[in-house]
Amino acid sequence: MRSRALIAATLLMTAAAAILPAQDIEALGAALQAGRAKFESFDFPASIQLLDTVIAPLSGKRETTVLSDEERTLLTQALELRGLAYFNSADEAAAGRDFDLLLTINPDYTLSPDFSSPLIQEFFGNTRKRIIGAVTVRTEPPGAIISIAGRVIGTSNFENHPIREGTYTVRAELPSHAPAETSVTIYPGRATDAVLTLERTHASLTLRTSPADVEIYLDGVLIGKSEGTAGPDYAEVAASAGVPLEAISGEFRISTLELGHHVLEFRKDCYEYQRQAMAEIRSANDYNLPTPIVLKESVGSLTLTGVPASARVLLNGDERSRGESRFDRLCAGQYRVEVIAAAGRFGSTVEIKSGDAKEMAVTLSPALVFLRPAYGALMDENERQAAGRVLSDVFTGSNLFESITPADDFYDRIPAEMRETWLSLGTLKPQGDFGRLTPEQHAVVRYLCREFSAGTAAIAAFHDRKLGVRVRVLFFSAEIPFYETAIVNIDEPRDIQRFRALLHTGIQFSRPWLGITAVDTRIHQGTVVLAVQPGSPAAAGTLEAGMTIAGIDGTPVASNRDLITGLRAKNPGDTVKFDIVKGGASSAVEIALGTSPQLLSLDNAPILYLPAIAAMQLIAESPADADRQSQALFNIGIAMGHFGAWEDAIRYLRRVQLGSQPGINQGTVHYFIGLGFEVLGFRAEAIDQFQQALGFDGATLDHNDGPLLAPQARQRLMRLQSAP
Amino acid sequence: MLMRMFFACVVAVSLAAWAPATFQDGAVDRAKRTLESGIQFYNSGDYKNAIQDFSTVINGYASSEWVDEAMLRMAIYHYEVEHDLAKARQMLEKILTEQAESNSAPDAYYYLGLFLSSGPVSAESVRDGLANYERVARLFPESDKADDALFRAGQINVAAGEFEPALAKFQRLLWDYPESNLQAEAQFAVGDCHYFMDNILQAMSEYQQVRNRYPEAPESERALDRLTLLYRLHFGVGKGRLFGRDTSFAFSNREALDNPEYLASAGGLEVFIADEGRSLIYRVDGTGKIVDRASANRPRMVKRNLDGTPVSVADRRFKGKEVMGLAVKEGTQSEPLVDIEAAAVSPRGSYYVYDAGKVNVFRFSPDGTLEQTIRGEVLREVRDLAVDSFGFLYVLDGRERRLVKINPEGRRVFAKGPTIGGTELREPVCLAIDEANNVYILDRRLKAVFILNRNGDPLATFNIGDTVREARAIAVDSTGAILVLDRRERAVLRFK
């Protein structure tokens, strides 16, 4: 089988190498038809002339190579017609030459009865008798592929195969056997026998698999795939193997199994891999595995939690579901899990093993799509391209976003009616750090964010090259109609570094919390505790007012700044050792730091507020952690307040639910809502909120150890109440 | 000084703005060059040529874009050189009516605020000044003077005891002008506001923020002093010994001192010592070393002038660097003071003088003009006077053994004594006020210092003990440490 395929392939390759161009074949076919038409109209000279144009190139080619089937057919038909034309022109010699060649090419050829008279049939039959003999081939064992003069004739055994007189080599090939050859001489009108004995050199192995379609590897090389189903004759074996008959493949035969040791491997997706080392094969016999190779199914389950309802879930790049998902019969293997939501993305790789029931909590990262249109007449295209590359690099690898840089054709994806507005975005020049978008511009931003599944879009507007290439990077948000800017001089590495730091700054929702008010004095060596917040880690850790903190985890504390620096290096939950001085006596206490919410600054925090909103939006939508959700909502409100979008800010702040514990509490929320109402001019509502804020004792700003809000709330209240 | 600095700033900014301008011949350019010439004359002190140039721009190029700047310069000249507030104000108001849209409009409001609220001006004028500062911040928040105007407006509010609006202004400066070089001062002022509103803990947190956020600023050291002082008085009491002898300070100089009579803070950690016997006033640093001395005619008391120089009560006359001819003018007659027992300097530079002969306290302006007479039977035996940062006068009445607080309008706010904090004063002889406006009374007989807050509430009592043989006077430095003059030992001891 393999040999035949090999031979066929060789022939094909050879033919392919010399095949005539299609237009030549067509031309030859046309010439043949024209020759046939002349023949039918009894214009034999003209017919011969036309047929010459077909026969000459093809017969010439035949001298050097093997003709394709189509060429062969053309040539034989042309030879038949021309031979008939010569015969009808009383040139029997020429007719005999054509029929001779015709029978050499195809010893079985018979003339078409449409054109041939009994006289011509007799002439043709005489020609055949004069040059054609036959061969009868027998092999032991039979079934060998027989080729004569390099051309495959058939499978042994066969009798009386016509063949032109001459001496030929007959070759027999049979899997598991060494090829055999013999020489035969063919005489016209006689049959000659060719008998070949093939020596067995290889063993064979027959097996079945359950299920079918299993890839089978022999000594590491893929040799085929089991196919089909087992027949009823295998039912008994199937039953004894405990496998349903319909789950068993048909026979798979390995015909050329060399003597010695072999390893078989069986692979199929979602099934456990199997490897079998065979016992040594010492003799070239046919072997048969008595029972099927049964592969055990290998699947696990994967559950994804925290996926927003409309988010698309992709496994290895294929969209498989939406929202929270459970994949019960997931083939074992490695999967790239991607979740794409309106405002963010998640990507992770998971290895599923047989029997696994894995859960994966999806935490979306806000996606930022960096579009890099180049504006600015002062730069040429090369400079813009280079600048775009630098910025792409800066955007890549952010720990805040999954940055997406769209394909170059993204402009084509923008609807035509939006393109003009889109172009206007790059020319925005705010007075300060941010500005407001028109409704049309924000519609484009929302479209782009939706198109790229990103919460934030950034574009670069190249606008100046007086002192190096300065790029204004504009940030847009799907959430609110504002834009924010950052200028980066991309010729200045330090400036790029600064921008990178700005872009990659994460949002801190929480910070370690000790719960003391401490100050420096000229009296104390260290920082002296003035007050301890009830319920704070400091209170639980027995820190008291009047104690001096002189060290933190072995590092001396000379001032309050040292203490703050030391605490900032810690994480909530860390246990910290404080060196304490009280009444002249030194001691040490260990305190497990708590967690304090951390509020954004309304103004001038070293962050990008719009990307921060996108980041916090995802956390706010995640149902996993209520505290963190509240902190995110709170900070979204503050960030929106930063832009003056107080209507939206209040909408978010109203969703925040905090307790009444000292520090950041519900009073702080009321205070910020009051600020919003004050800015919006709703005096009564603002007064109400400030009054409510004052109802929460110990409410602070910024964080739990931040300044008390009461003085500021009172001040705002007084101002509002005294205003006309 | 501060004002000059601002003027210099204006010049620098203006010149910088002109630098890249393209030279154009014509009226506009001539106006510009004339203005530049005037500024150069002004800066070199050639005021005559300066105002000639400014006038040329104002009158000759009235429609040029430089006229508002020239008018501003002219206003500054009227105020700074001619000391003519009316003319300066008139010119600034002209800018605001005729050049309301010009770049100089915020400057005009700012200088109106500055001129109307600086120096010996009426309370009404200060209110006008405040209004103009507020206009800068409200109408021109993008102006480069907005932060300064806010700060100065806040200071005016503080001086008037209006702490809430002051706090709002300082907070706004912190929030809206993060690049302002007044950030540290504003943060300190936020602490002050909380302190004066009796939010002691919050105040201390704010002072600490000065140290944490602006460690390199001079205010950081001031904040440390203030924190030390407040800690001592509000958190140190009952937490152990309130004051202990500071052995790092040693001033015992029998050769230098003959008959030391008085001690006063000279600012920071320094003190003045008035030596009647040697007719000298010493300035002593924080370690006890004499760093300066000035002659005075048998000084019995010394106070610190606004510029940091000593002002002494000597030989029944009130004396500064030069003898001042202070006199009480009644009707058309001027009558000299006869028996000066005590004196004090107000934060505006005015002098309060107690004349035992006339049994009155007189307030004189810095140039010696009588501003106010405070009469009353409680003032018959005044031992000492002191003025806090808001201009409130504290009178130590030896006969009644009381402390009387009088507001700048001359009305009594309170009288405390003779019993303070459960202890009866015996012989109060000296007053001191610290930088947080707490009042310290030295009782010579009890050898104790009574400490009261500005409302007269007793905070603590410090018993000096036997380390001092005759406590004659006290001073309080910026950290709240108490310095005691031991007349018998001719020594000064420091307790912290």
XYZ file of N, CA and C in Angstrom, chain A residues 212-369:
474
model
N -12.630 5.286 18.333
C -11.948 5.385 17.050
C -11.292 6.753 16.942
N -10.670 6.992 15.816
C -10.014 8.282 15.556
C -8.874 8.552 16.522
N -8.200 7.516 16.913
C -7.037 7.695 17.794
C -5.786 7.745 16.918
N -4.962 8.722 17.191
C -3.691 8.810 16.453
C -2.743 7.754 17.002
N -2.116 7.031 16.063
C -1.235 5.950 16.484
C 0.186 6.275 16.038
N 1.073 6.230 16.991
C 2.479 6.554 16.733
C 3.291 5.280 16.941
N 4.149 5.016 15.988
C 5.067 3.885 16.132
C 6.467 4.453 16.275
N 7.054 4.160 17.355
C 8.403 4.656 17.652
C 8.495 6.171 17.450
N 7.446 6.824 17.891
C 7.462 8.283 17.873
C 6.990 8.884 16.570
N 6.666 8.060 15.575
C 6.244 8.593 14.288
C 4.764 8.281 14.086
N 4.024 9.307 13.697
C 2.607 9.103 13.457
C 2.441 8.208 12.237
N 1.765 7.076 12.430
C 1.605 6.173 11.287
C 0.160 6.075 10.847
N -0.742 6.682 11.551
C -2.115 6.664 11.094
C -3.089 6.856 12.228
N -4.333 6.696 11.869
C -5.408 6.941 12.819
C -6.407 5.798 12.709
N -6.849 5.304 13.821
C -7.840 4.218 13.765
C -9.147 4.787 13.261
N -9.842 3.990 12.479
C -11.069 4.487 11.840
C -12.171 3.441 11.922
N -13.337 3.863 11.563
C -14.450 2.942 11.408
C -14.929 2.335 12.718
N -15.719 1.328 12.597
C -16.224 0.648 13.794
C -16.029 -0.859 13.630
N -15.997 -1.523 14.748
C -15.800 -2.980 14.721
C -17.080 -3.663 14.266
N -16.910 -4.776 13.583
C -18.062 -5.505 13.094
C -18.620 -6.435 14.164
N -19.758 -7.085 13.877
C -20.399 -7.968 14.861
C -19.487 -9.106 15.299
N -18.551 -9.488 14.403
C -17.656 -10.583 14.757
C -16.779 -10.237 15.951
N -16.735 -8.969 16.295
C -15.861 -8.551 17.394
C -16.636 -8.395 18.697
N -17.924 -8.688 18.628
C -18.802 -8.423 19.773
C -18.351 -9.164 21.017
N -17.919 -10.388 20.827
C -17.526 -11.190 21.985
C -16.310 -10.558 22.682
N -15.349 -10.162 21.856
C -14.143 -9.536 22.436
C -14.518 -8.243 23.155
N -15.398 -7.482 22.483
C -15.812 -6.207 23.081
C -16.459 -6.448 24.437
N -17.315 -7.452 24.487
C -17.999 -7.735 25.741
C -17.013 -8.137 26.821
N -16.055 -8.974 26.448
C -15.088 -9.405 27.470
C -14.188 -8.250 27.903
N -14.002 -7.287 26.994
C -13.167 -6.117 27.367
C -13.991 -5.076 28.102
N -15.316 -5.296 28.138
C -16.179 -4.334 28.832
C -16.320 -3.029 28.092
N -16.189 -3.070 26.784
C -16.298 -1.844 25.992
C -17.438 -2.031 24.999
N -18.327 -1.065 24.866
C -19.403 -1.207 23.876
C -18.819 -1.396 22.480
N -19.441 -2.273 21.764
C -18.927 -2.593 20.434
C -18.838 -1.349 19.546
N -19.865 -0.497 19.671
C -19.896 0.683 18.797
C -18.797 1.687 19.125
N -18.156 1.489 20.300
C -17.086 2.424 20.677
C -15.720 1.924 20.212
N -15.712 0.782 19.488
C -14.436 0.207 19.075
C -14.235 0.443 17.582
N -13.005 0.777 17.247
C -12.704 1.099 15.851
C -12.601 -0.166 15.012
N -12.504 0.024 13.717
C -12.180 -1.066 12.811
C -10.713 -1.442 12.993
N -10.296 -2.427 12.214
C -8.909 -2.895 12.353
C -7.933 -1.847 11.872
N -6.848 -1.711 12.586
C -5.745 -0.873 12.128
C -4.554 -1.797 11.982
N -4.013 -1.823 10.781
C -2.937 -2.778 10.526
C -1.630 -2.040 10.331
N -0.664 -2.505 11.076
C 0.704 -2.006 10.884
C 1.419 -3.109 10.104
N 1.652 -2.823 8.837
C 2.112 -3.900 7.964
C 3.625 -4.081 8.002
N 4.325 -3.063 8.252
C 5.787 -3.147 8.125
C 6.429 -2.956 9.481
N 6.263 -3.923 10.250
C 6.821 -3.859 11.593
C 8.159 -4.590 11.599
N 9.197 -3.802 11.761
C 10.518 -4.434 11.726
C 10.703 -5.300 12.965
N 11.573 -6.284 12.835
C 11.841 -7.132 13.991
C 12.540 -6.293 15.054
N 12.274 -6.625 16.281
C 12.937 -5.900 17.362
C 11.920 -5.267 18.310
N 12.394 -4.227 19.045
C 11.540 -3.574 20.039
C 10.847 -2.365 19.436
N 9.596 -2.179 19.836
C 8.843 -1.027 19.344
C 8.011 -0.427 20.473
N 7.730 0.863 20.283
C 6.848 1.553 21.242
C 5.672 2.109 20.472
N 4.497 1.827 20.970
C 3.286 2.383 20.368
C 2.718 3.464 21.294
N 2.284 4.528 20.671
C 1.641 5.589 21.466
C 0.294 5.883 20.844
N -0.630 6.230 21.708
C -2.001 6.487 21.253
C -2.440 7.841 21.807
N -2.872 8.706 20.919
C -3.275 10.056 21.347
C -4.626 10.408 20.747
N -5.405 10.986 21.611
C -6.674 11.556 21.124
C -7.061 12.672 22.087
N -7.496 13.797 21.521
C -7.904 14.924 22.363
C -8.972 14.463 23.344
N -8.847 14.963 24.564
C -9.799 14.688 25.633
C -9.695 13.261 26.161
N -8.643 12.524 25.750
C -8.421 11.187 26.288
C -7.000 11.126 26.813
N -6.854 10.281 27.779
C -5.517 10.166 28.348
C -4.590 9.515 27.341
N -3.442 9.993 27.276
C -2.413 9.473 26.382
C -2.012 8.086 26.870
N -1.768 7.198 25.898
C -1.301 5.867 26.296
C -0.046 5.507 25.536
N 0.808 4.859 26.224
C 2.075 4.460 25.597
C 2.293 2.993 25.946
N 2.610 2.188 24.926
C 2.823 0.760 25.184
C 4.110 0.309 24.514
N 4.924 -0.296 25.316
C 6.157 -0.887 24.771
C 5.844 -2.335 24.403
N 6.075 -2.690 23.170
C 5.746 -4.047 22.722
C 6.856 -5.025 23.094
N 6.434 -6.249 23.262
C 7.453 -7.283 23.474
C 8.288 -7.411 22.200
N 9.479 -7.894 22.324
C 10.376 -7.959 21.162
C 9.755 -8.832 20.069
N 9.780 -8.341 18.847
C 9.269 -9.121 17.717
C 10.464 -9.831 17.089
N 10.415 -11.127 17.176
C 11.577 -11.883 16.724
C 11.360 -12.532 15.359
N 10.116 -12.683 14.991
C 9.890 -13.311 13.679
C 8.881 -12.490 12.893
N 9.024 -12.582 11.569
C 8.192 -11.765 10.690
C 6.843 -12.428 10.472
N 6.028 -12.354 11.488
C 4.705 -12.958 11.394
C 3.632 -11.886 11.492
N 2.403 -12.275 11.315
C 1.278 -11.365 11.533
C 0.815 -11.502 12.974
N 0.737 -10.393 13.615
C 0.294 -10.405 15.011
C -1.026 -9.662 15.105
N -1.747 -9.972 16.146
C -3.061 -9.390 16.330
C -3.265 -9.129 17.824
N -3.523 -7.877 18.187
C -3.778 -7.608 19.609
C -5.146 -8.167 19.948
N -5.222 -9.005 20.946
C -6.478 -9.693 21.218
C -7.572 -8.766 21.731
N -7.177 -7.686 22.435
C -8.206 -6.776 22.977
C -7.929 -5.367 22.461
N -8.942 -4.541 22.415
C -8.740 -3.178 21.905
C -7.915 -2.331 22.875
N -7.225 -1.364 22.312
C -6.535 -0.356 23.144
C -7.602 0.628 23.600
N -7.836 0.663 24.893
C -8.907 1.518 25.414
C -8.289 2.764 26.047
N -8.647 3.931 25.496
C -8.158 5.196 26.073
C -9.197 5.729 27.055
N -8.689 6.197 28.202
C -9.604 6.704 29.230
C -9.886 8.180 28.961
N -11.142 8.505 29.058
C -11.506 9.909 28.823
C -10.822 10.805 29.858
N -10.321 11.976 29.422
C -9.585 12.877 30.317
C -10.210 14.258 30.248
N -11.159 14.545 31.137
C -11.831 15.847 31.142
C -11.919 16.372 32.571
N -12.043 17.644 32.663
C -12.247 18.292 33.961
C -13.273 19.390 33.779
N -13.547 20.089 34.877
C -14.498 21.192 34.750
C -13.821 22.484 35.186
N -14.304 23.549 34.630
C -13.777 24.871 34.968
C -14.964 25.803 35.164
N -14.968 26.461 36.324
C -16.038 27.417 36.615
C -15.425 28.799 36.736
N -15.976 29.726 36.027
C -15.491 31.102 36.096
C -16.490 31.931 36.887
N -15.997 32.595 37.937
C -16.885 33.435 38.744
C -16.484 34.888 38.585
N -17.392 35.741 38.921
C -17.110 37.181 38.874
C -17.116 37.731 37.461
N -17.780 37.040 36.559
C -17.827 37.512 35.172
C -19.101 38.329 34.984
N -18.958 39.570 34.564
C -20.168 40.350 34.300
C -21.064 39.642 33.285
N -22.377 39.826 33.438
C -23.338 39.028 32.674
C -23.111 39.094 31.170
N -22.745 40.270 30.687
C -22.655 40.392 29.234
C -21.249 40.126 28.711
N -20.342 39.767 29.600
C -18.950 39.588 29.168
C -18.811 38.329 28.316
N -17.955 38.416 27.324
C -17.692 37.261 26.455
C -16.572 36.437 27.072
N -16.779 35.113 27.058
C -15.770 34.224 27.627
C -15.139 33.428 26.492
N -13.837 33.501 26.372
C -13.127 32.817 25.306
C -12.168 31.799 25.905
N -12.154 30.615 25.292
C -11.155 29.617 25.664
C -10.277 29.397 24.447
N -9.009 29.548 24.636
C -8.048 29.417 23.548
C -8.484 30.183 22.306
N -9.006 31.363 22.546
C -9.335 32.253 21.439
C -10.722 32.058 20.852
N -11.437 30.983 21.251
C -12.778 30.765 20.710
C -13.811 31.205 21.725
N -14.761 31.984 21.267
C -15.811 32.424 22.185
C -16.668 31.224 22.540
N -16.816 30.988 23.842
C -17.531 29.792 24.282
C -18.814 30.116 25.030
N -18.856 31.283 25.694
C -20.074 31.588 26.452
C -20.065 33.057 26.834
N -21.092 33.437 27.583
C -21.165 34.799 28.105
C -21.540 34.744 29.579
N -21.009 35.690 30.336
C -21.323 35.759 31.764
C -20.640 34.643 32.540
N -21.109 34.464 33.758
C -20.508 33.423 34.592
C -20.676 32.079 33.891
N -19.604 31.289 33.851
C -19.632 30.101 32.994
C -19.081 28.899 33.727
N -19.657 27.736 33.329
C -19.105 26.491 33.826
C -18.924 25.568 32.622
N -17.699 25.065 32.484
C -17.402 24.144 31.385
C -17.190 22.770 32.013
N -18.191 21.863 31.804
C -18.179 20.596 32.536
C -17.269 19.556 31.935
N -17.225 19.429 30.625
C -16.413 18.376 30.016
C -15.326 19.036 29.183
N -14.417 19.612 29.913
C -13.324 20.324 29.270
C -12.153 19.357 29.145
N -11.710 19.148 27.936
C -10.604 18.225 27.736
C -9.398 18.692 28.537
N -8.673 17.740 29.098
C -7.490 18.089 29.871
C -6.509 18.815 28.967
N -5.830 19.771 29.530
C -4.858 20.525 28.750
C -4.761 21.939 29.265
N -3.990 22.735 28.555
C -3.778 24.107 28.980
C -4.736 25.013 28.209
N -5.348 25.923 28.921
C -6.304 26.826 28.290
C -5.937 28.266 28.584
N -6.065 29.088 27.590
C -5.976 30.522 27.762
C -7.406 31.016 27.953
N -7.675 31.491 29.149
C -9.026 31.960 29.460
C -9.043 33.476 29.280
N -9.952 33.954 28.493
C -10.081 35.396 28.304
C -11.528 35.802 28.545
N -11.671 36.887 29.248
C -13.008 37.442 29.455
C -12.964 38.874 28.957
N -13.869 39.203 28.111
C -13.881 40.553 27.540
C -15.222 41.185 27.872
N -15.149 42.240 28.653
C -16.374 42.936 29.054
C -16.344 44.334 28.470
N -17.402 45.061 28.772
C -17.499 46.399 28.186
C -16.347 47.284 28.621
N -15.950 47.153 29.847
C -14.956 48.093 30.359
C -13.658 47.430 30.755
N -13.491 46.166 30.482
C -12.241 45.575 30.906
C -12.069 44.162 30.397
N -10.909 43.655 30.701
C -10.550 42.336 30.204
C -9.902 41.520 31.291
N -9.908 40.209 31.038
C -9.217 39.313 31.942
C -8.541 38.270 31.076
N -7.340 37.925 31.421
C -6.642 36.893 30.676
C -5.793 36.077 31.625
N -5.896 34.753 31.502
C -5.090 33.902 32.357
C -4.992 32.525 31.709
N -3.986 31.790 32.119
C -3.822 30.449 31.575
C -4.082 29.453 32.691
N -4.808 28.395 32.361
C -5.122 27.404 33.379
C -4.844 26.015 32.818
N -4.342 25.147 33.662
C -4.063 23.768 33.251
C -5.159 22.899 33.841
N -5.903 22.247 32.975
C -6.971 21.354 33.444
C -6.471 19.915 33.337
N -6.564 19.208 34.439
C -6.169 17.804 34.435
C -7.412 16.934 34.581
N -7.243 15.648 34.271
C -8.380 14.739 34.320
C -9.001 14.754 35.716
N -10.299 14.971 35.777
C -10.994 14.939 37.055
C -10.976 16.261 37.801
N -10.263 17.243 37.273
C -10.215 18.553 37.948
C -11.599 19.193 37.985
N -11.864 19.920 39.076
C -13.054 20.780 39.113
C -12.537 22.140 39.566
N -12.004 22.876 38.617
C -11.331 24.130 38.988
C -12.290 25.303 38.956
N -12.005 26.229 39.863
C -12.751 27.494 39.869
C -11.778 28.616 39.627
N -12.174 29.570 38.884
C -11.298 30.703 38.631
C -12.100 31.981 38.868
N -11.591 32.797 39.799
C -12.256 34.078 40.056
C -11.725 35.082 39.038
N -12.619 35.637 38.299
C -12.218 36.563 37.235
C -12.192 37.979 37.788
N -11.038 38.579 37.692
C -10.911 39.984 38.074
C -10.548 40.754 36.820
N -11.483 41.507 36.357
C -11.235 42.204 35.096
C -10.234 43.327 35.288
N -9.333 43.454 34.347
C -8.451 44.618 34.322
C -9.056 45.607 33.349
N -9.038 46.863 33.735
C -9.591 47.826 32.790
C -8.721 47.860 31.542
N -9.341 47.851 30.452
C -8.564 47.880 29.222
C -8.450 49.316 28.738
N -7.332 49.605 28.234
C -7.095 50.919 27.674
C -6.679 50.709 26.234
N -7.420 51.283 25.366
C -7.040 51.138 23.966
C -6.227 52.369 23.586
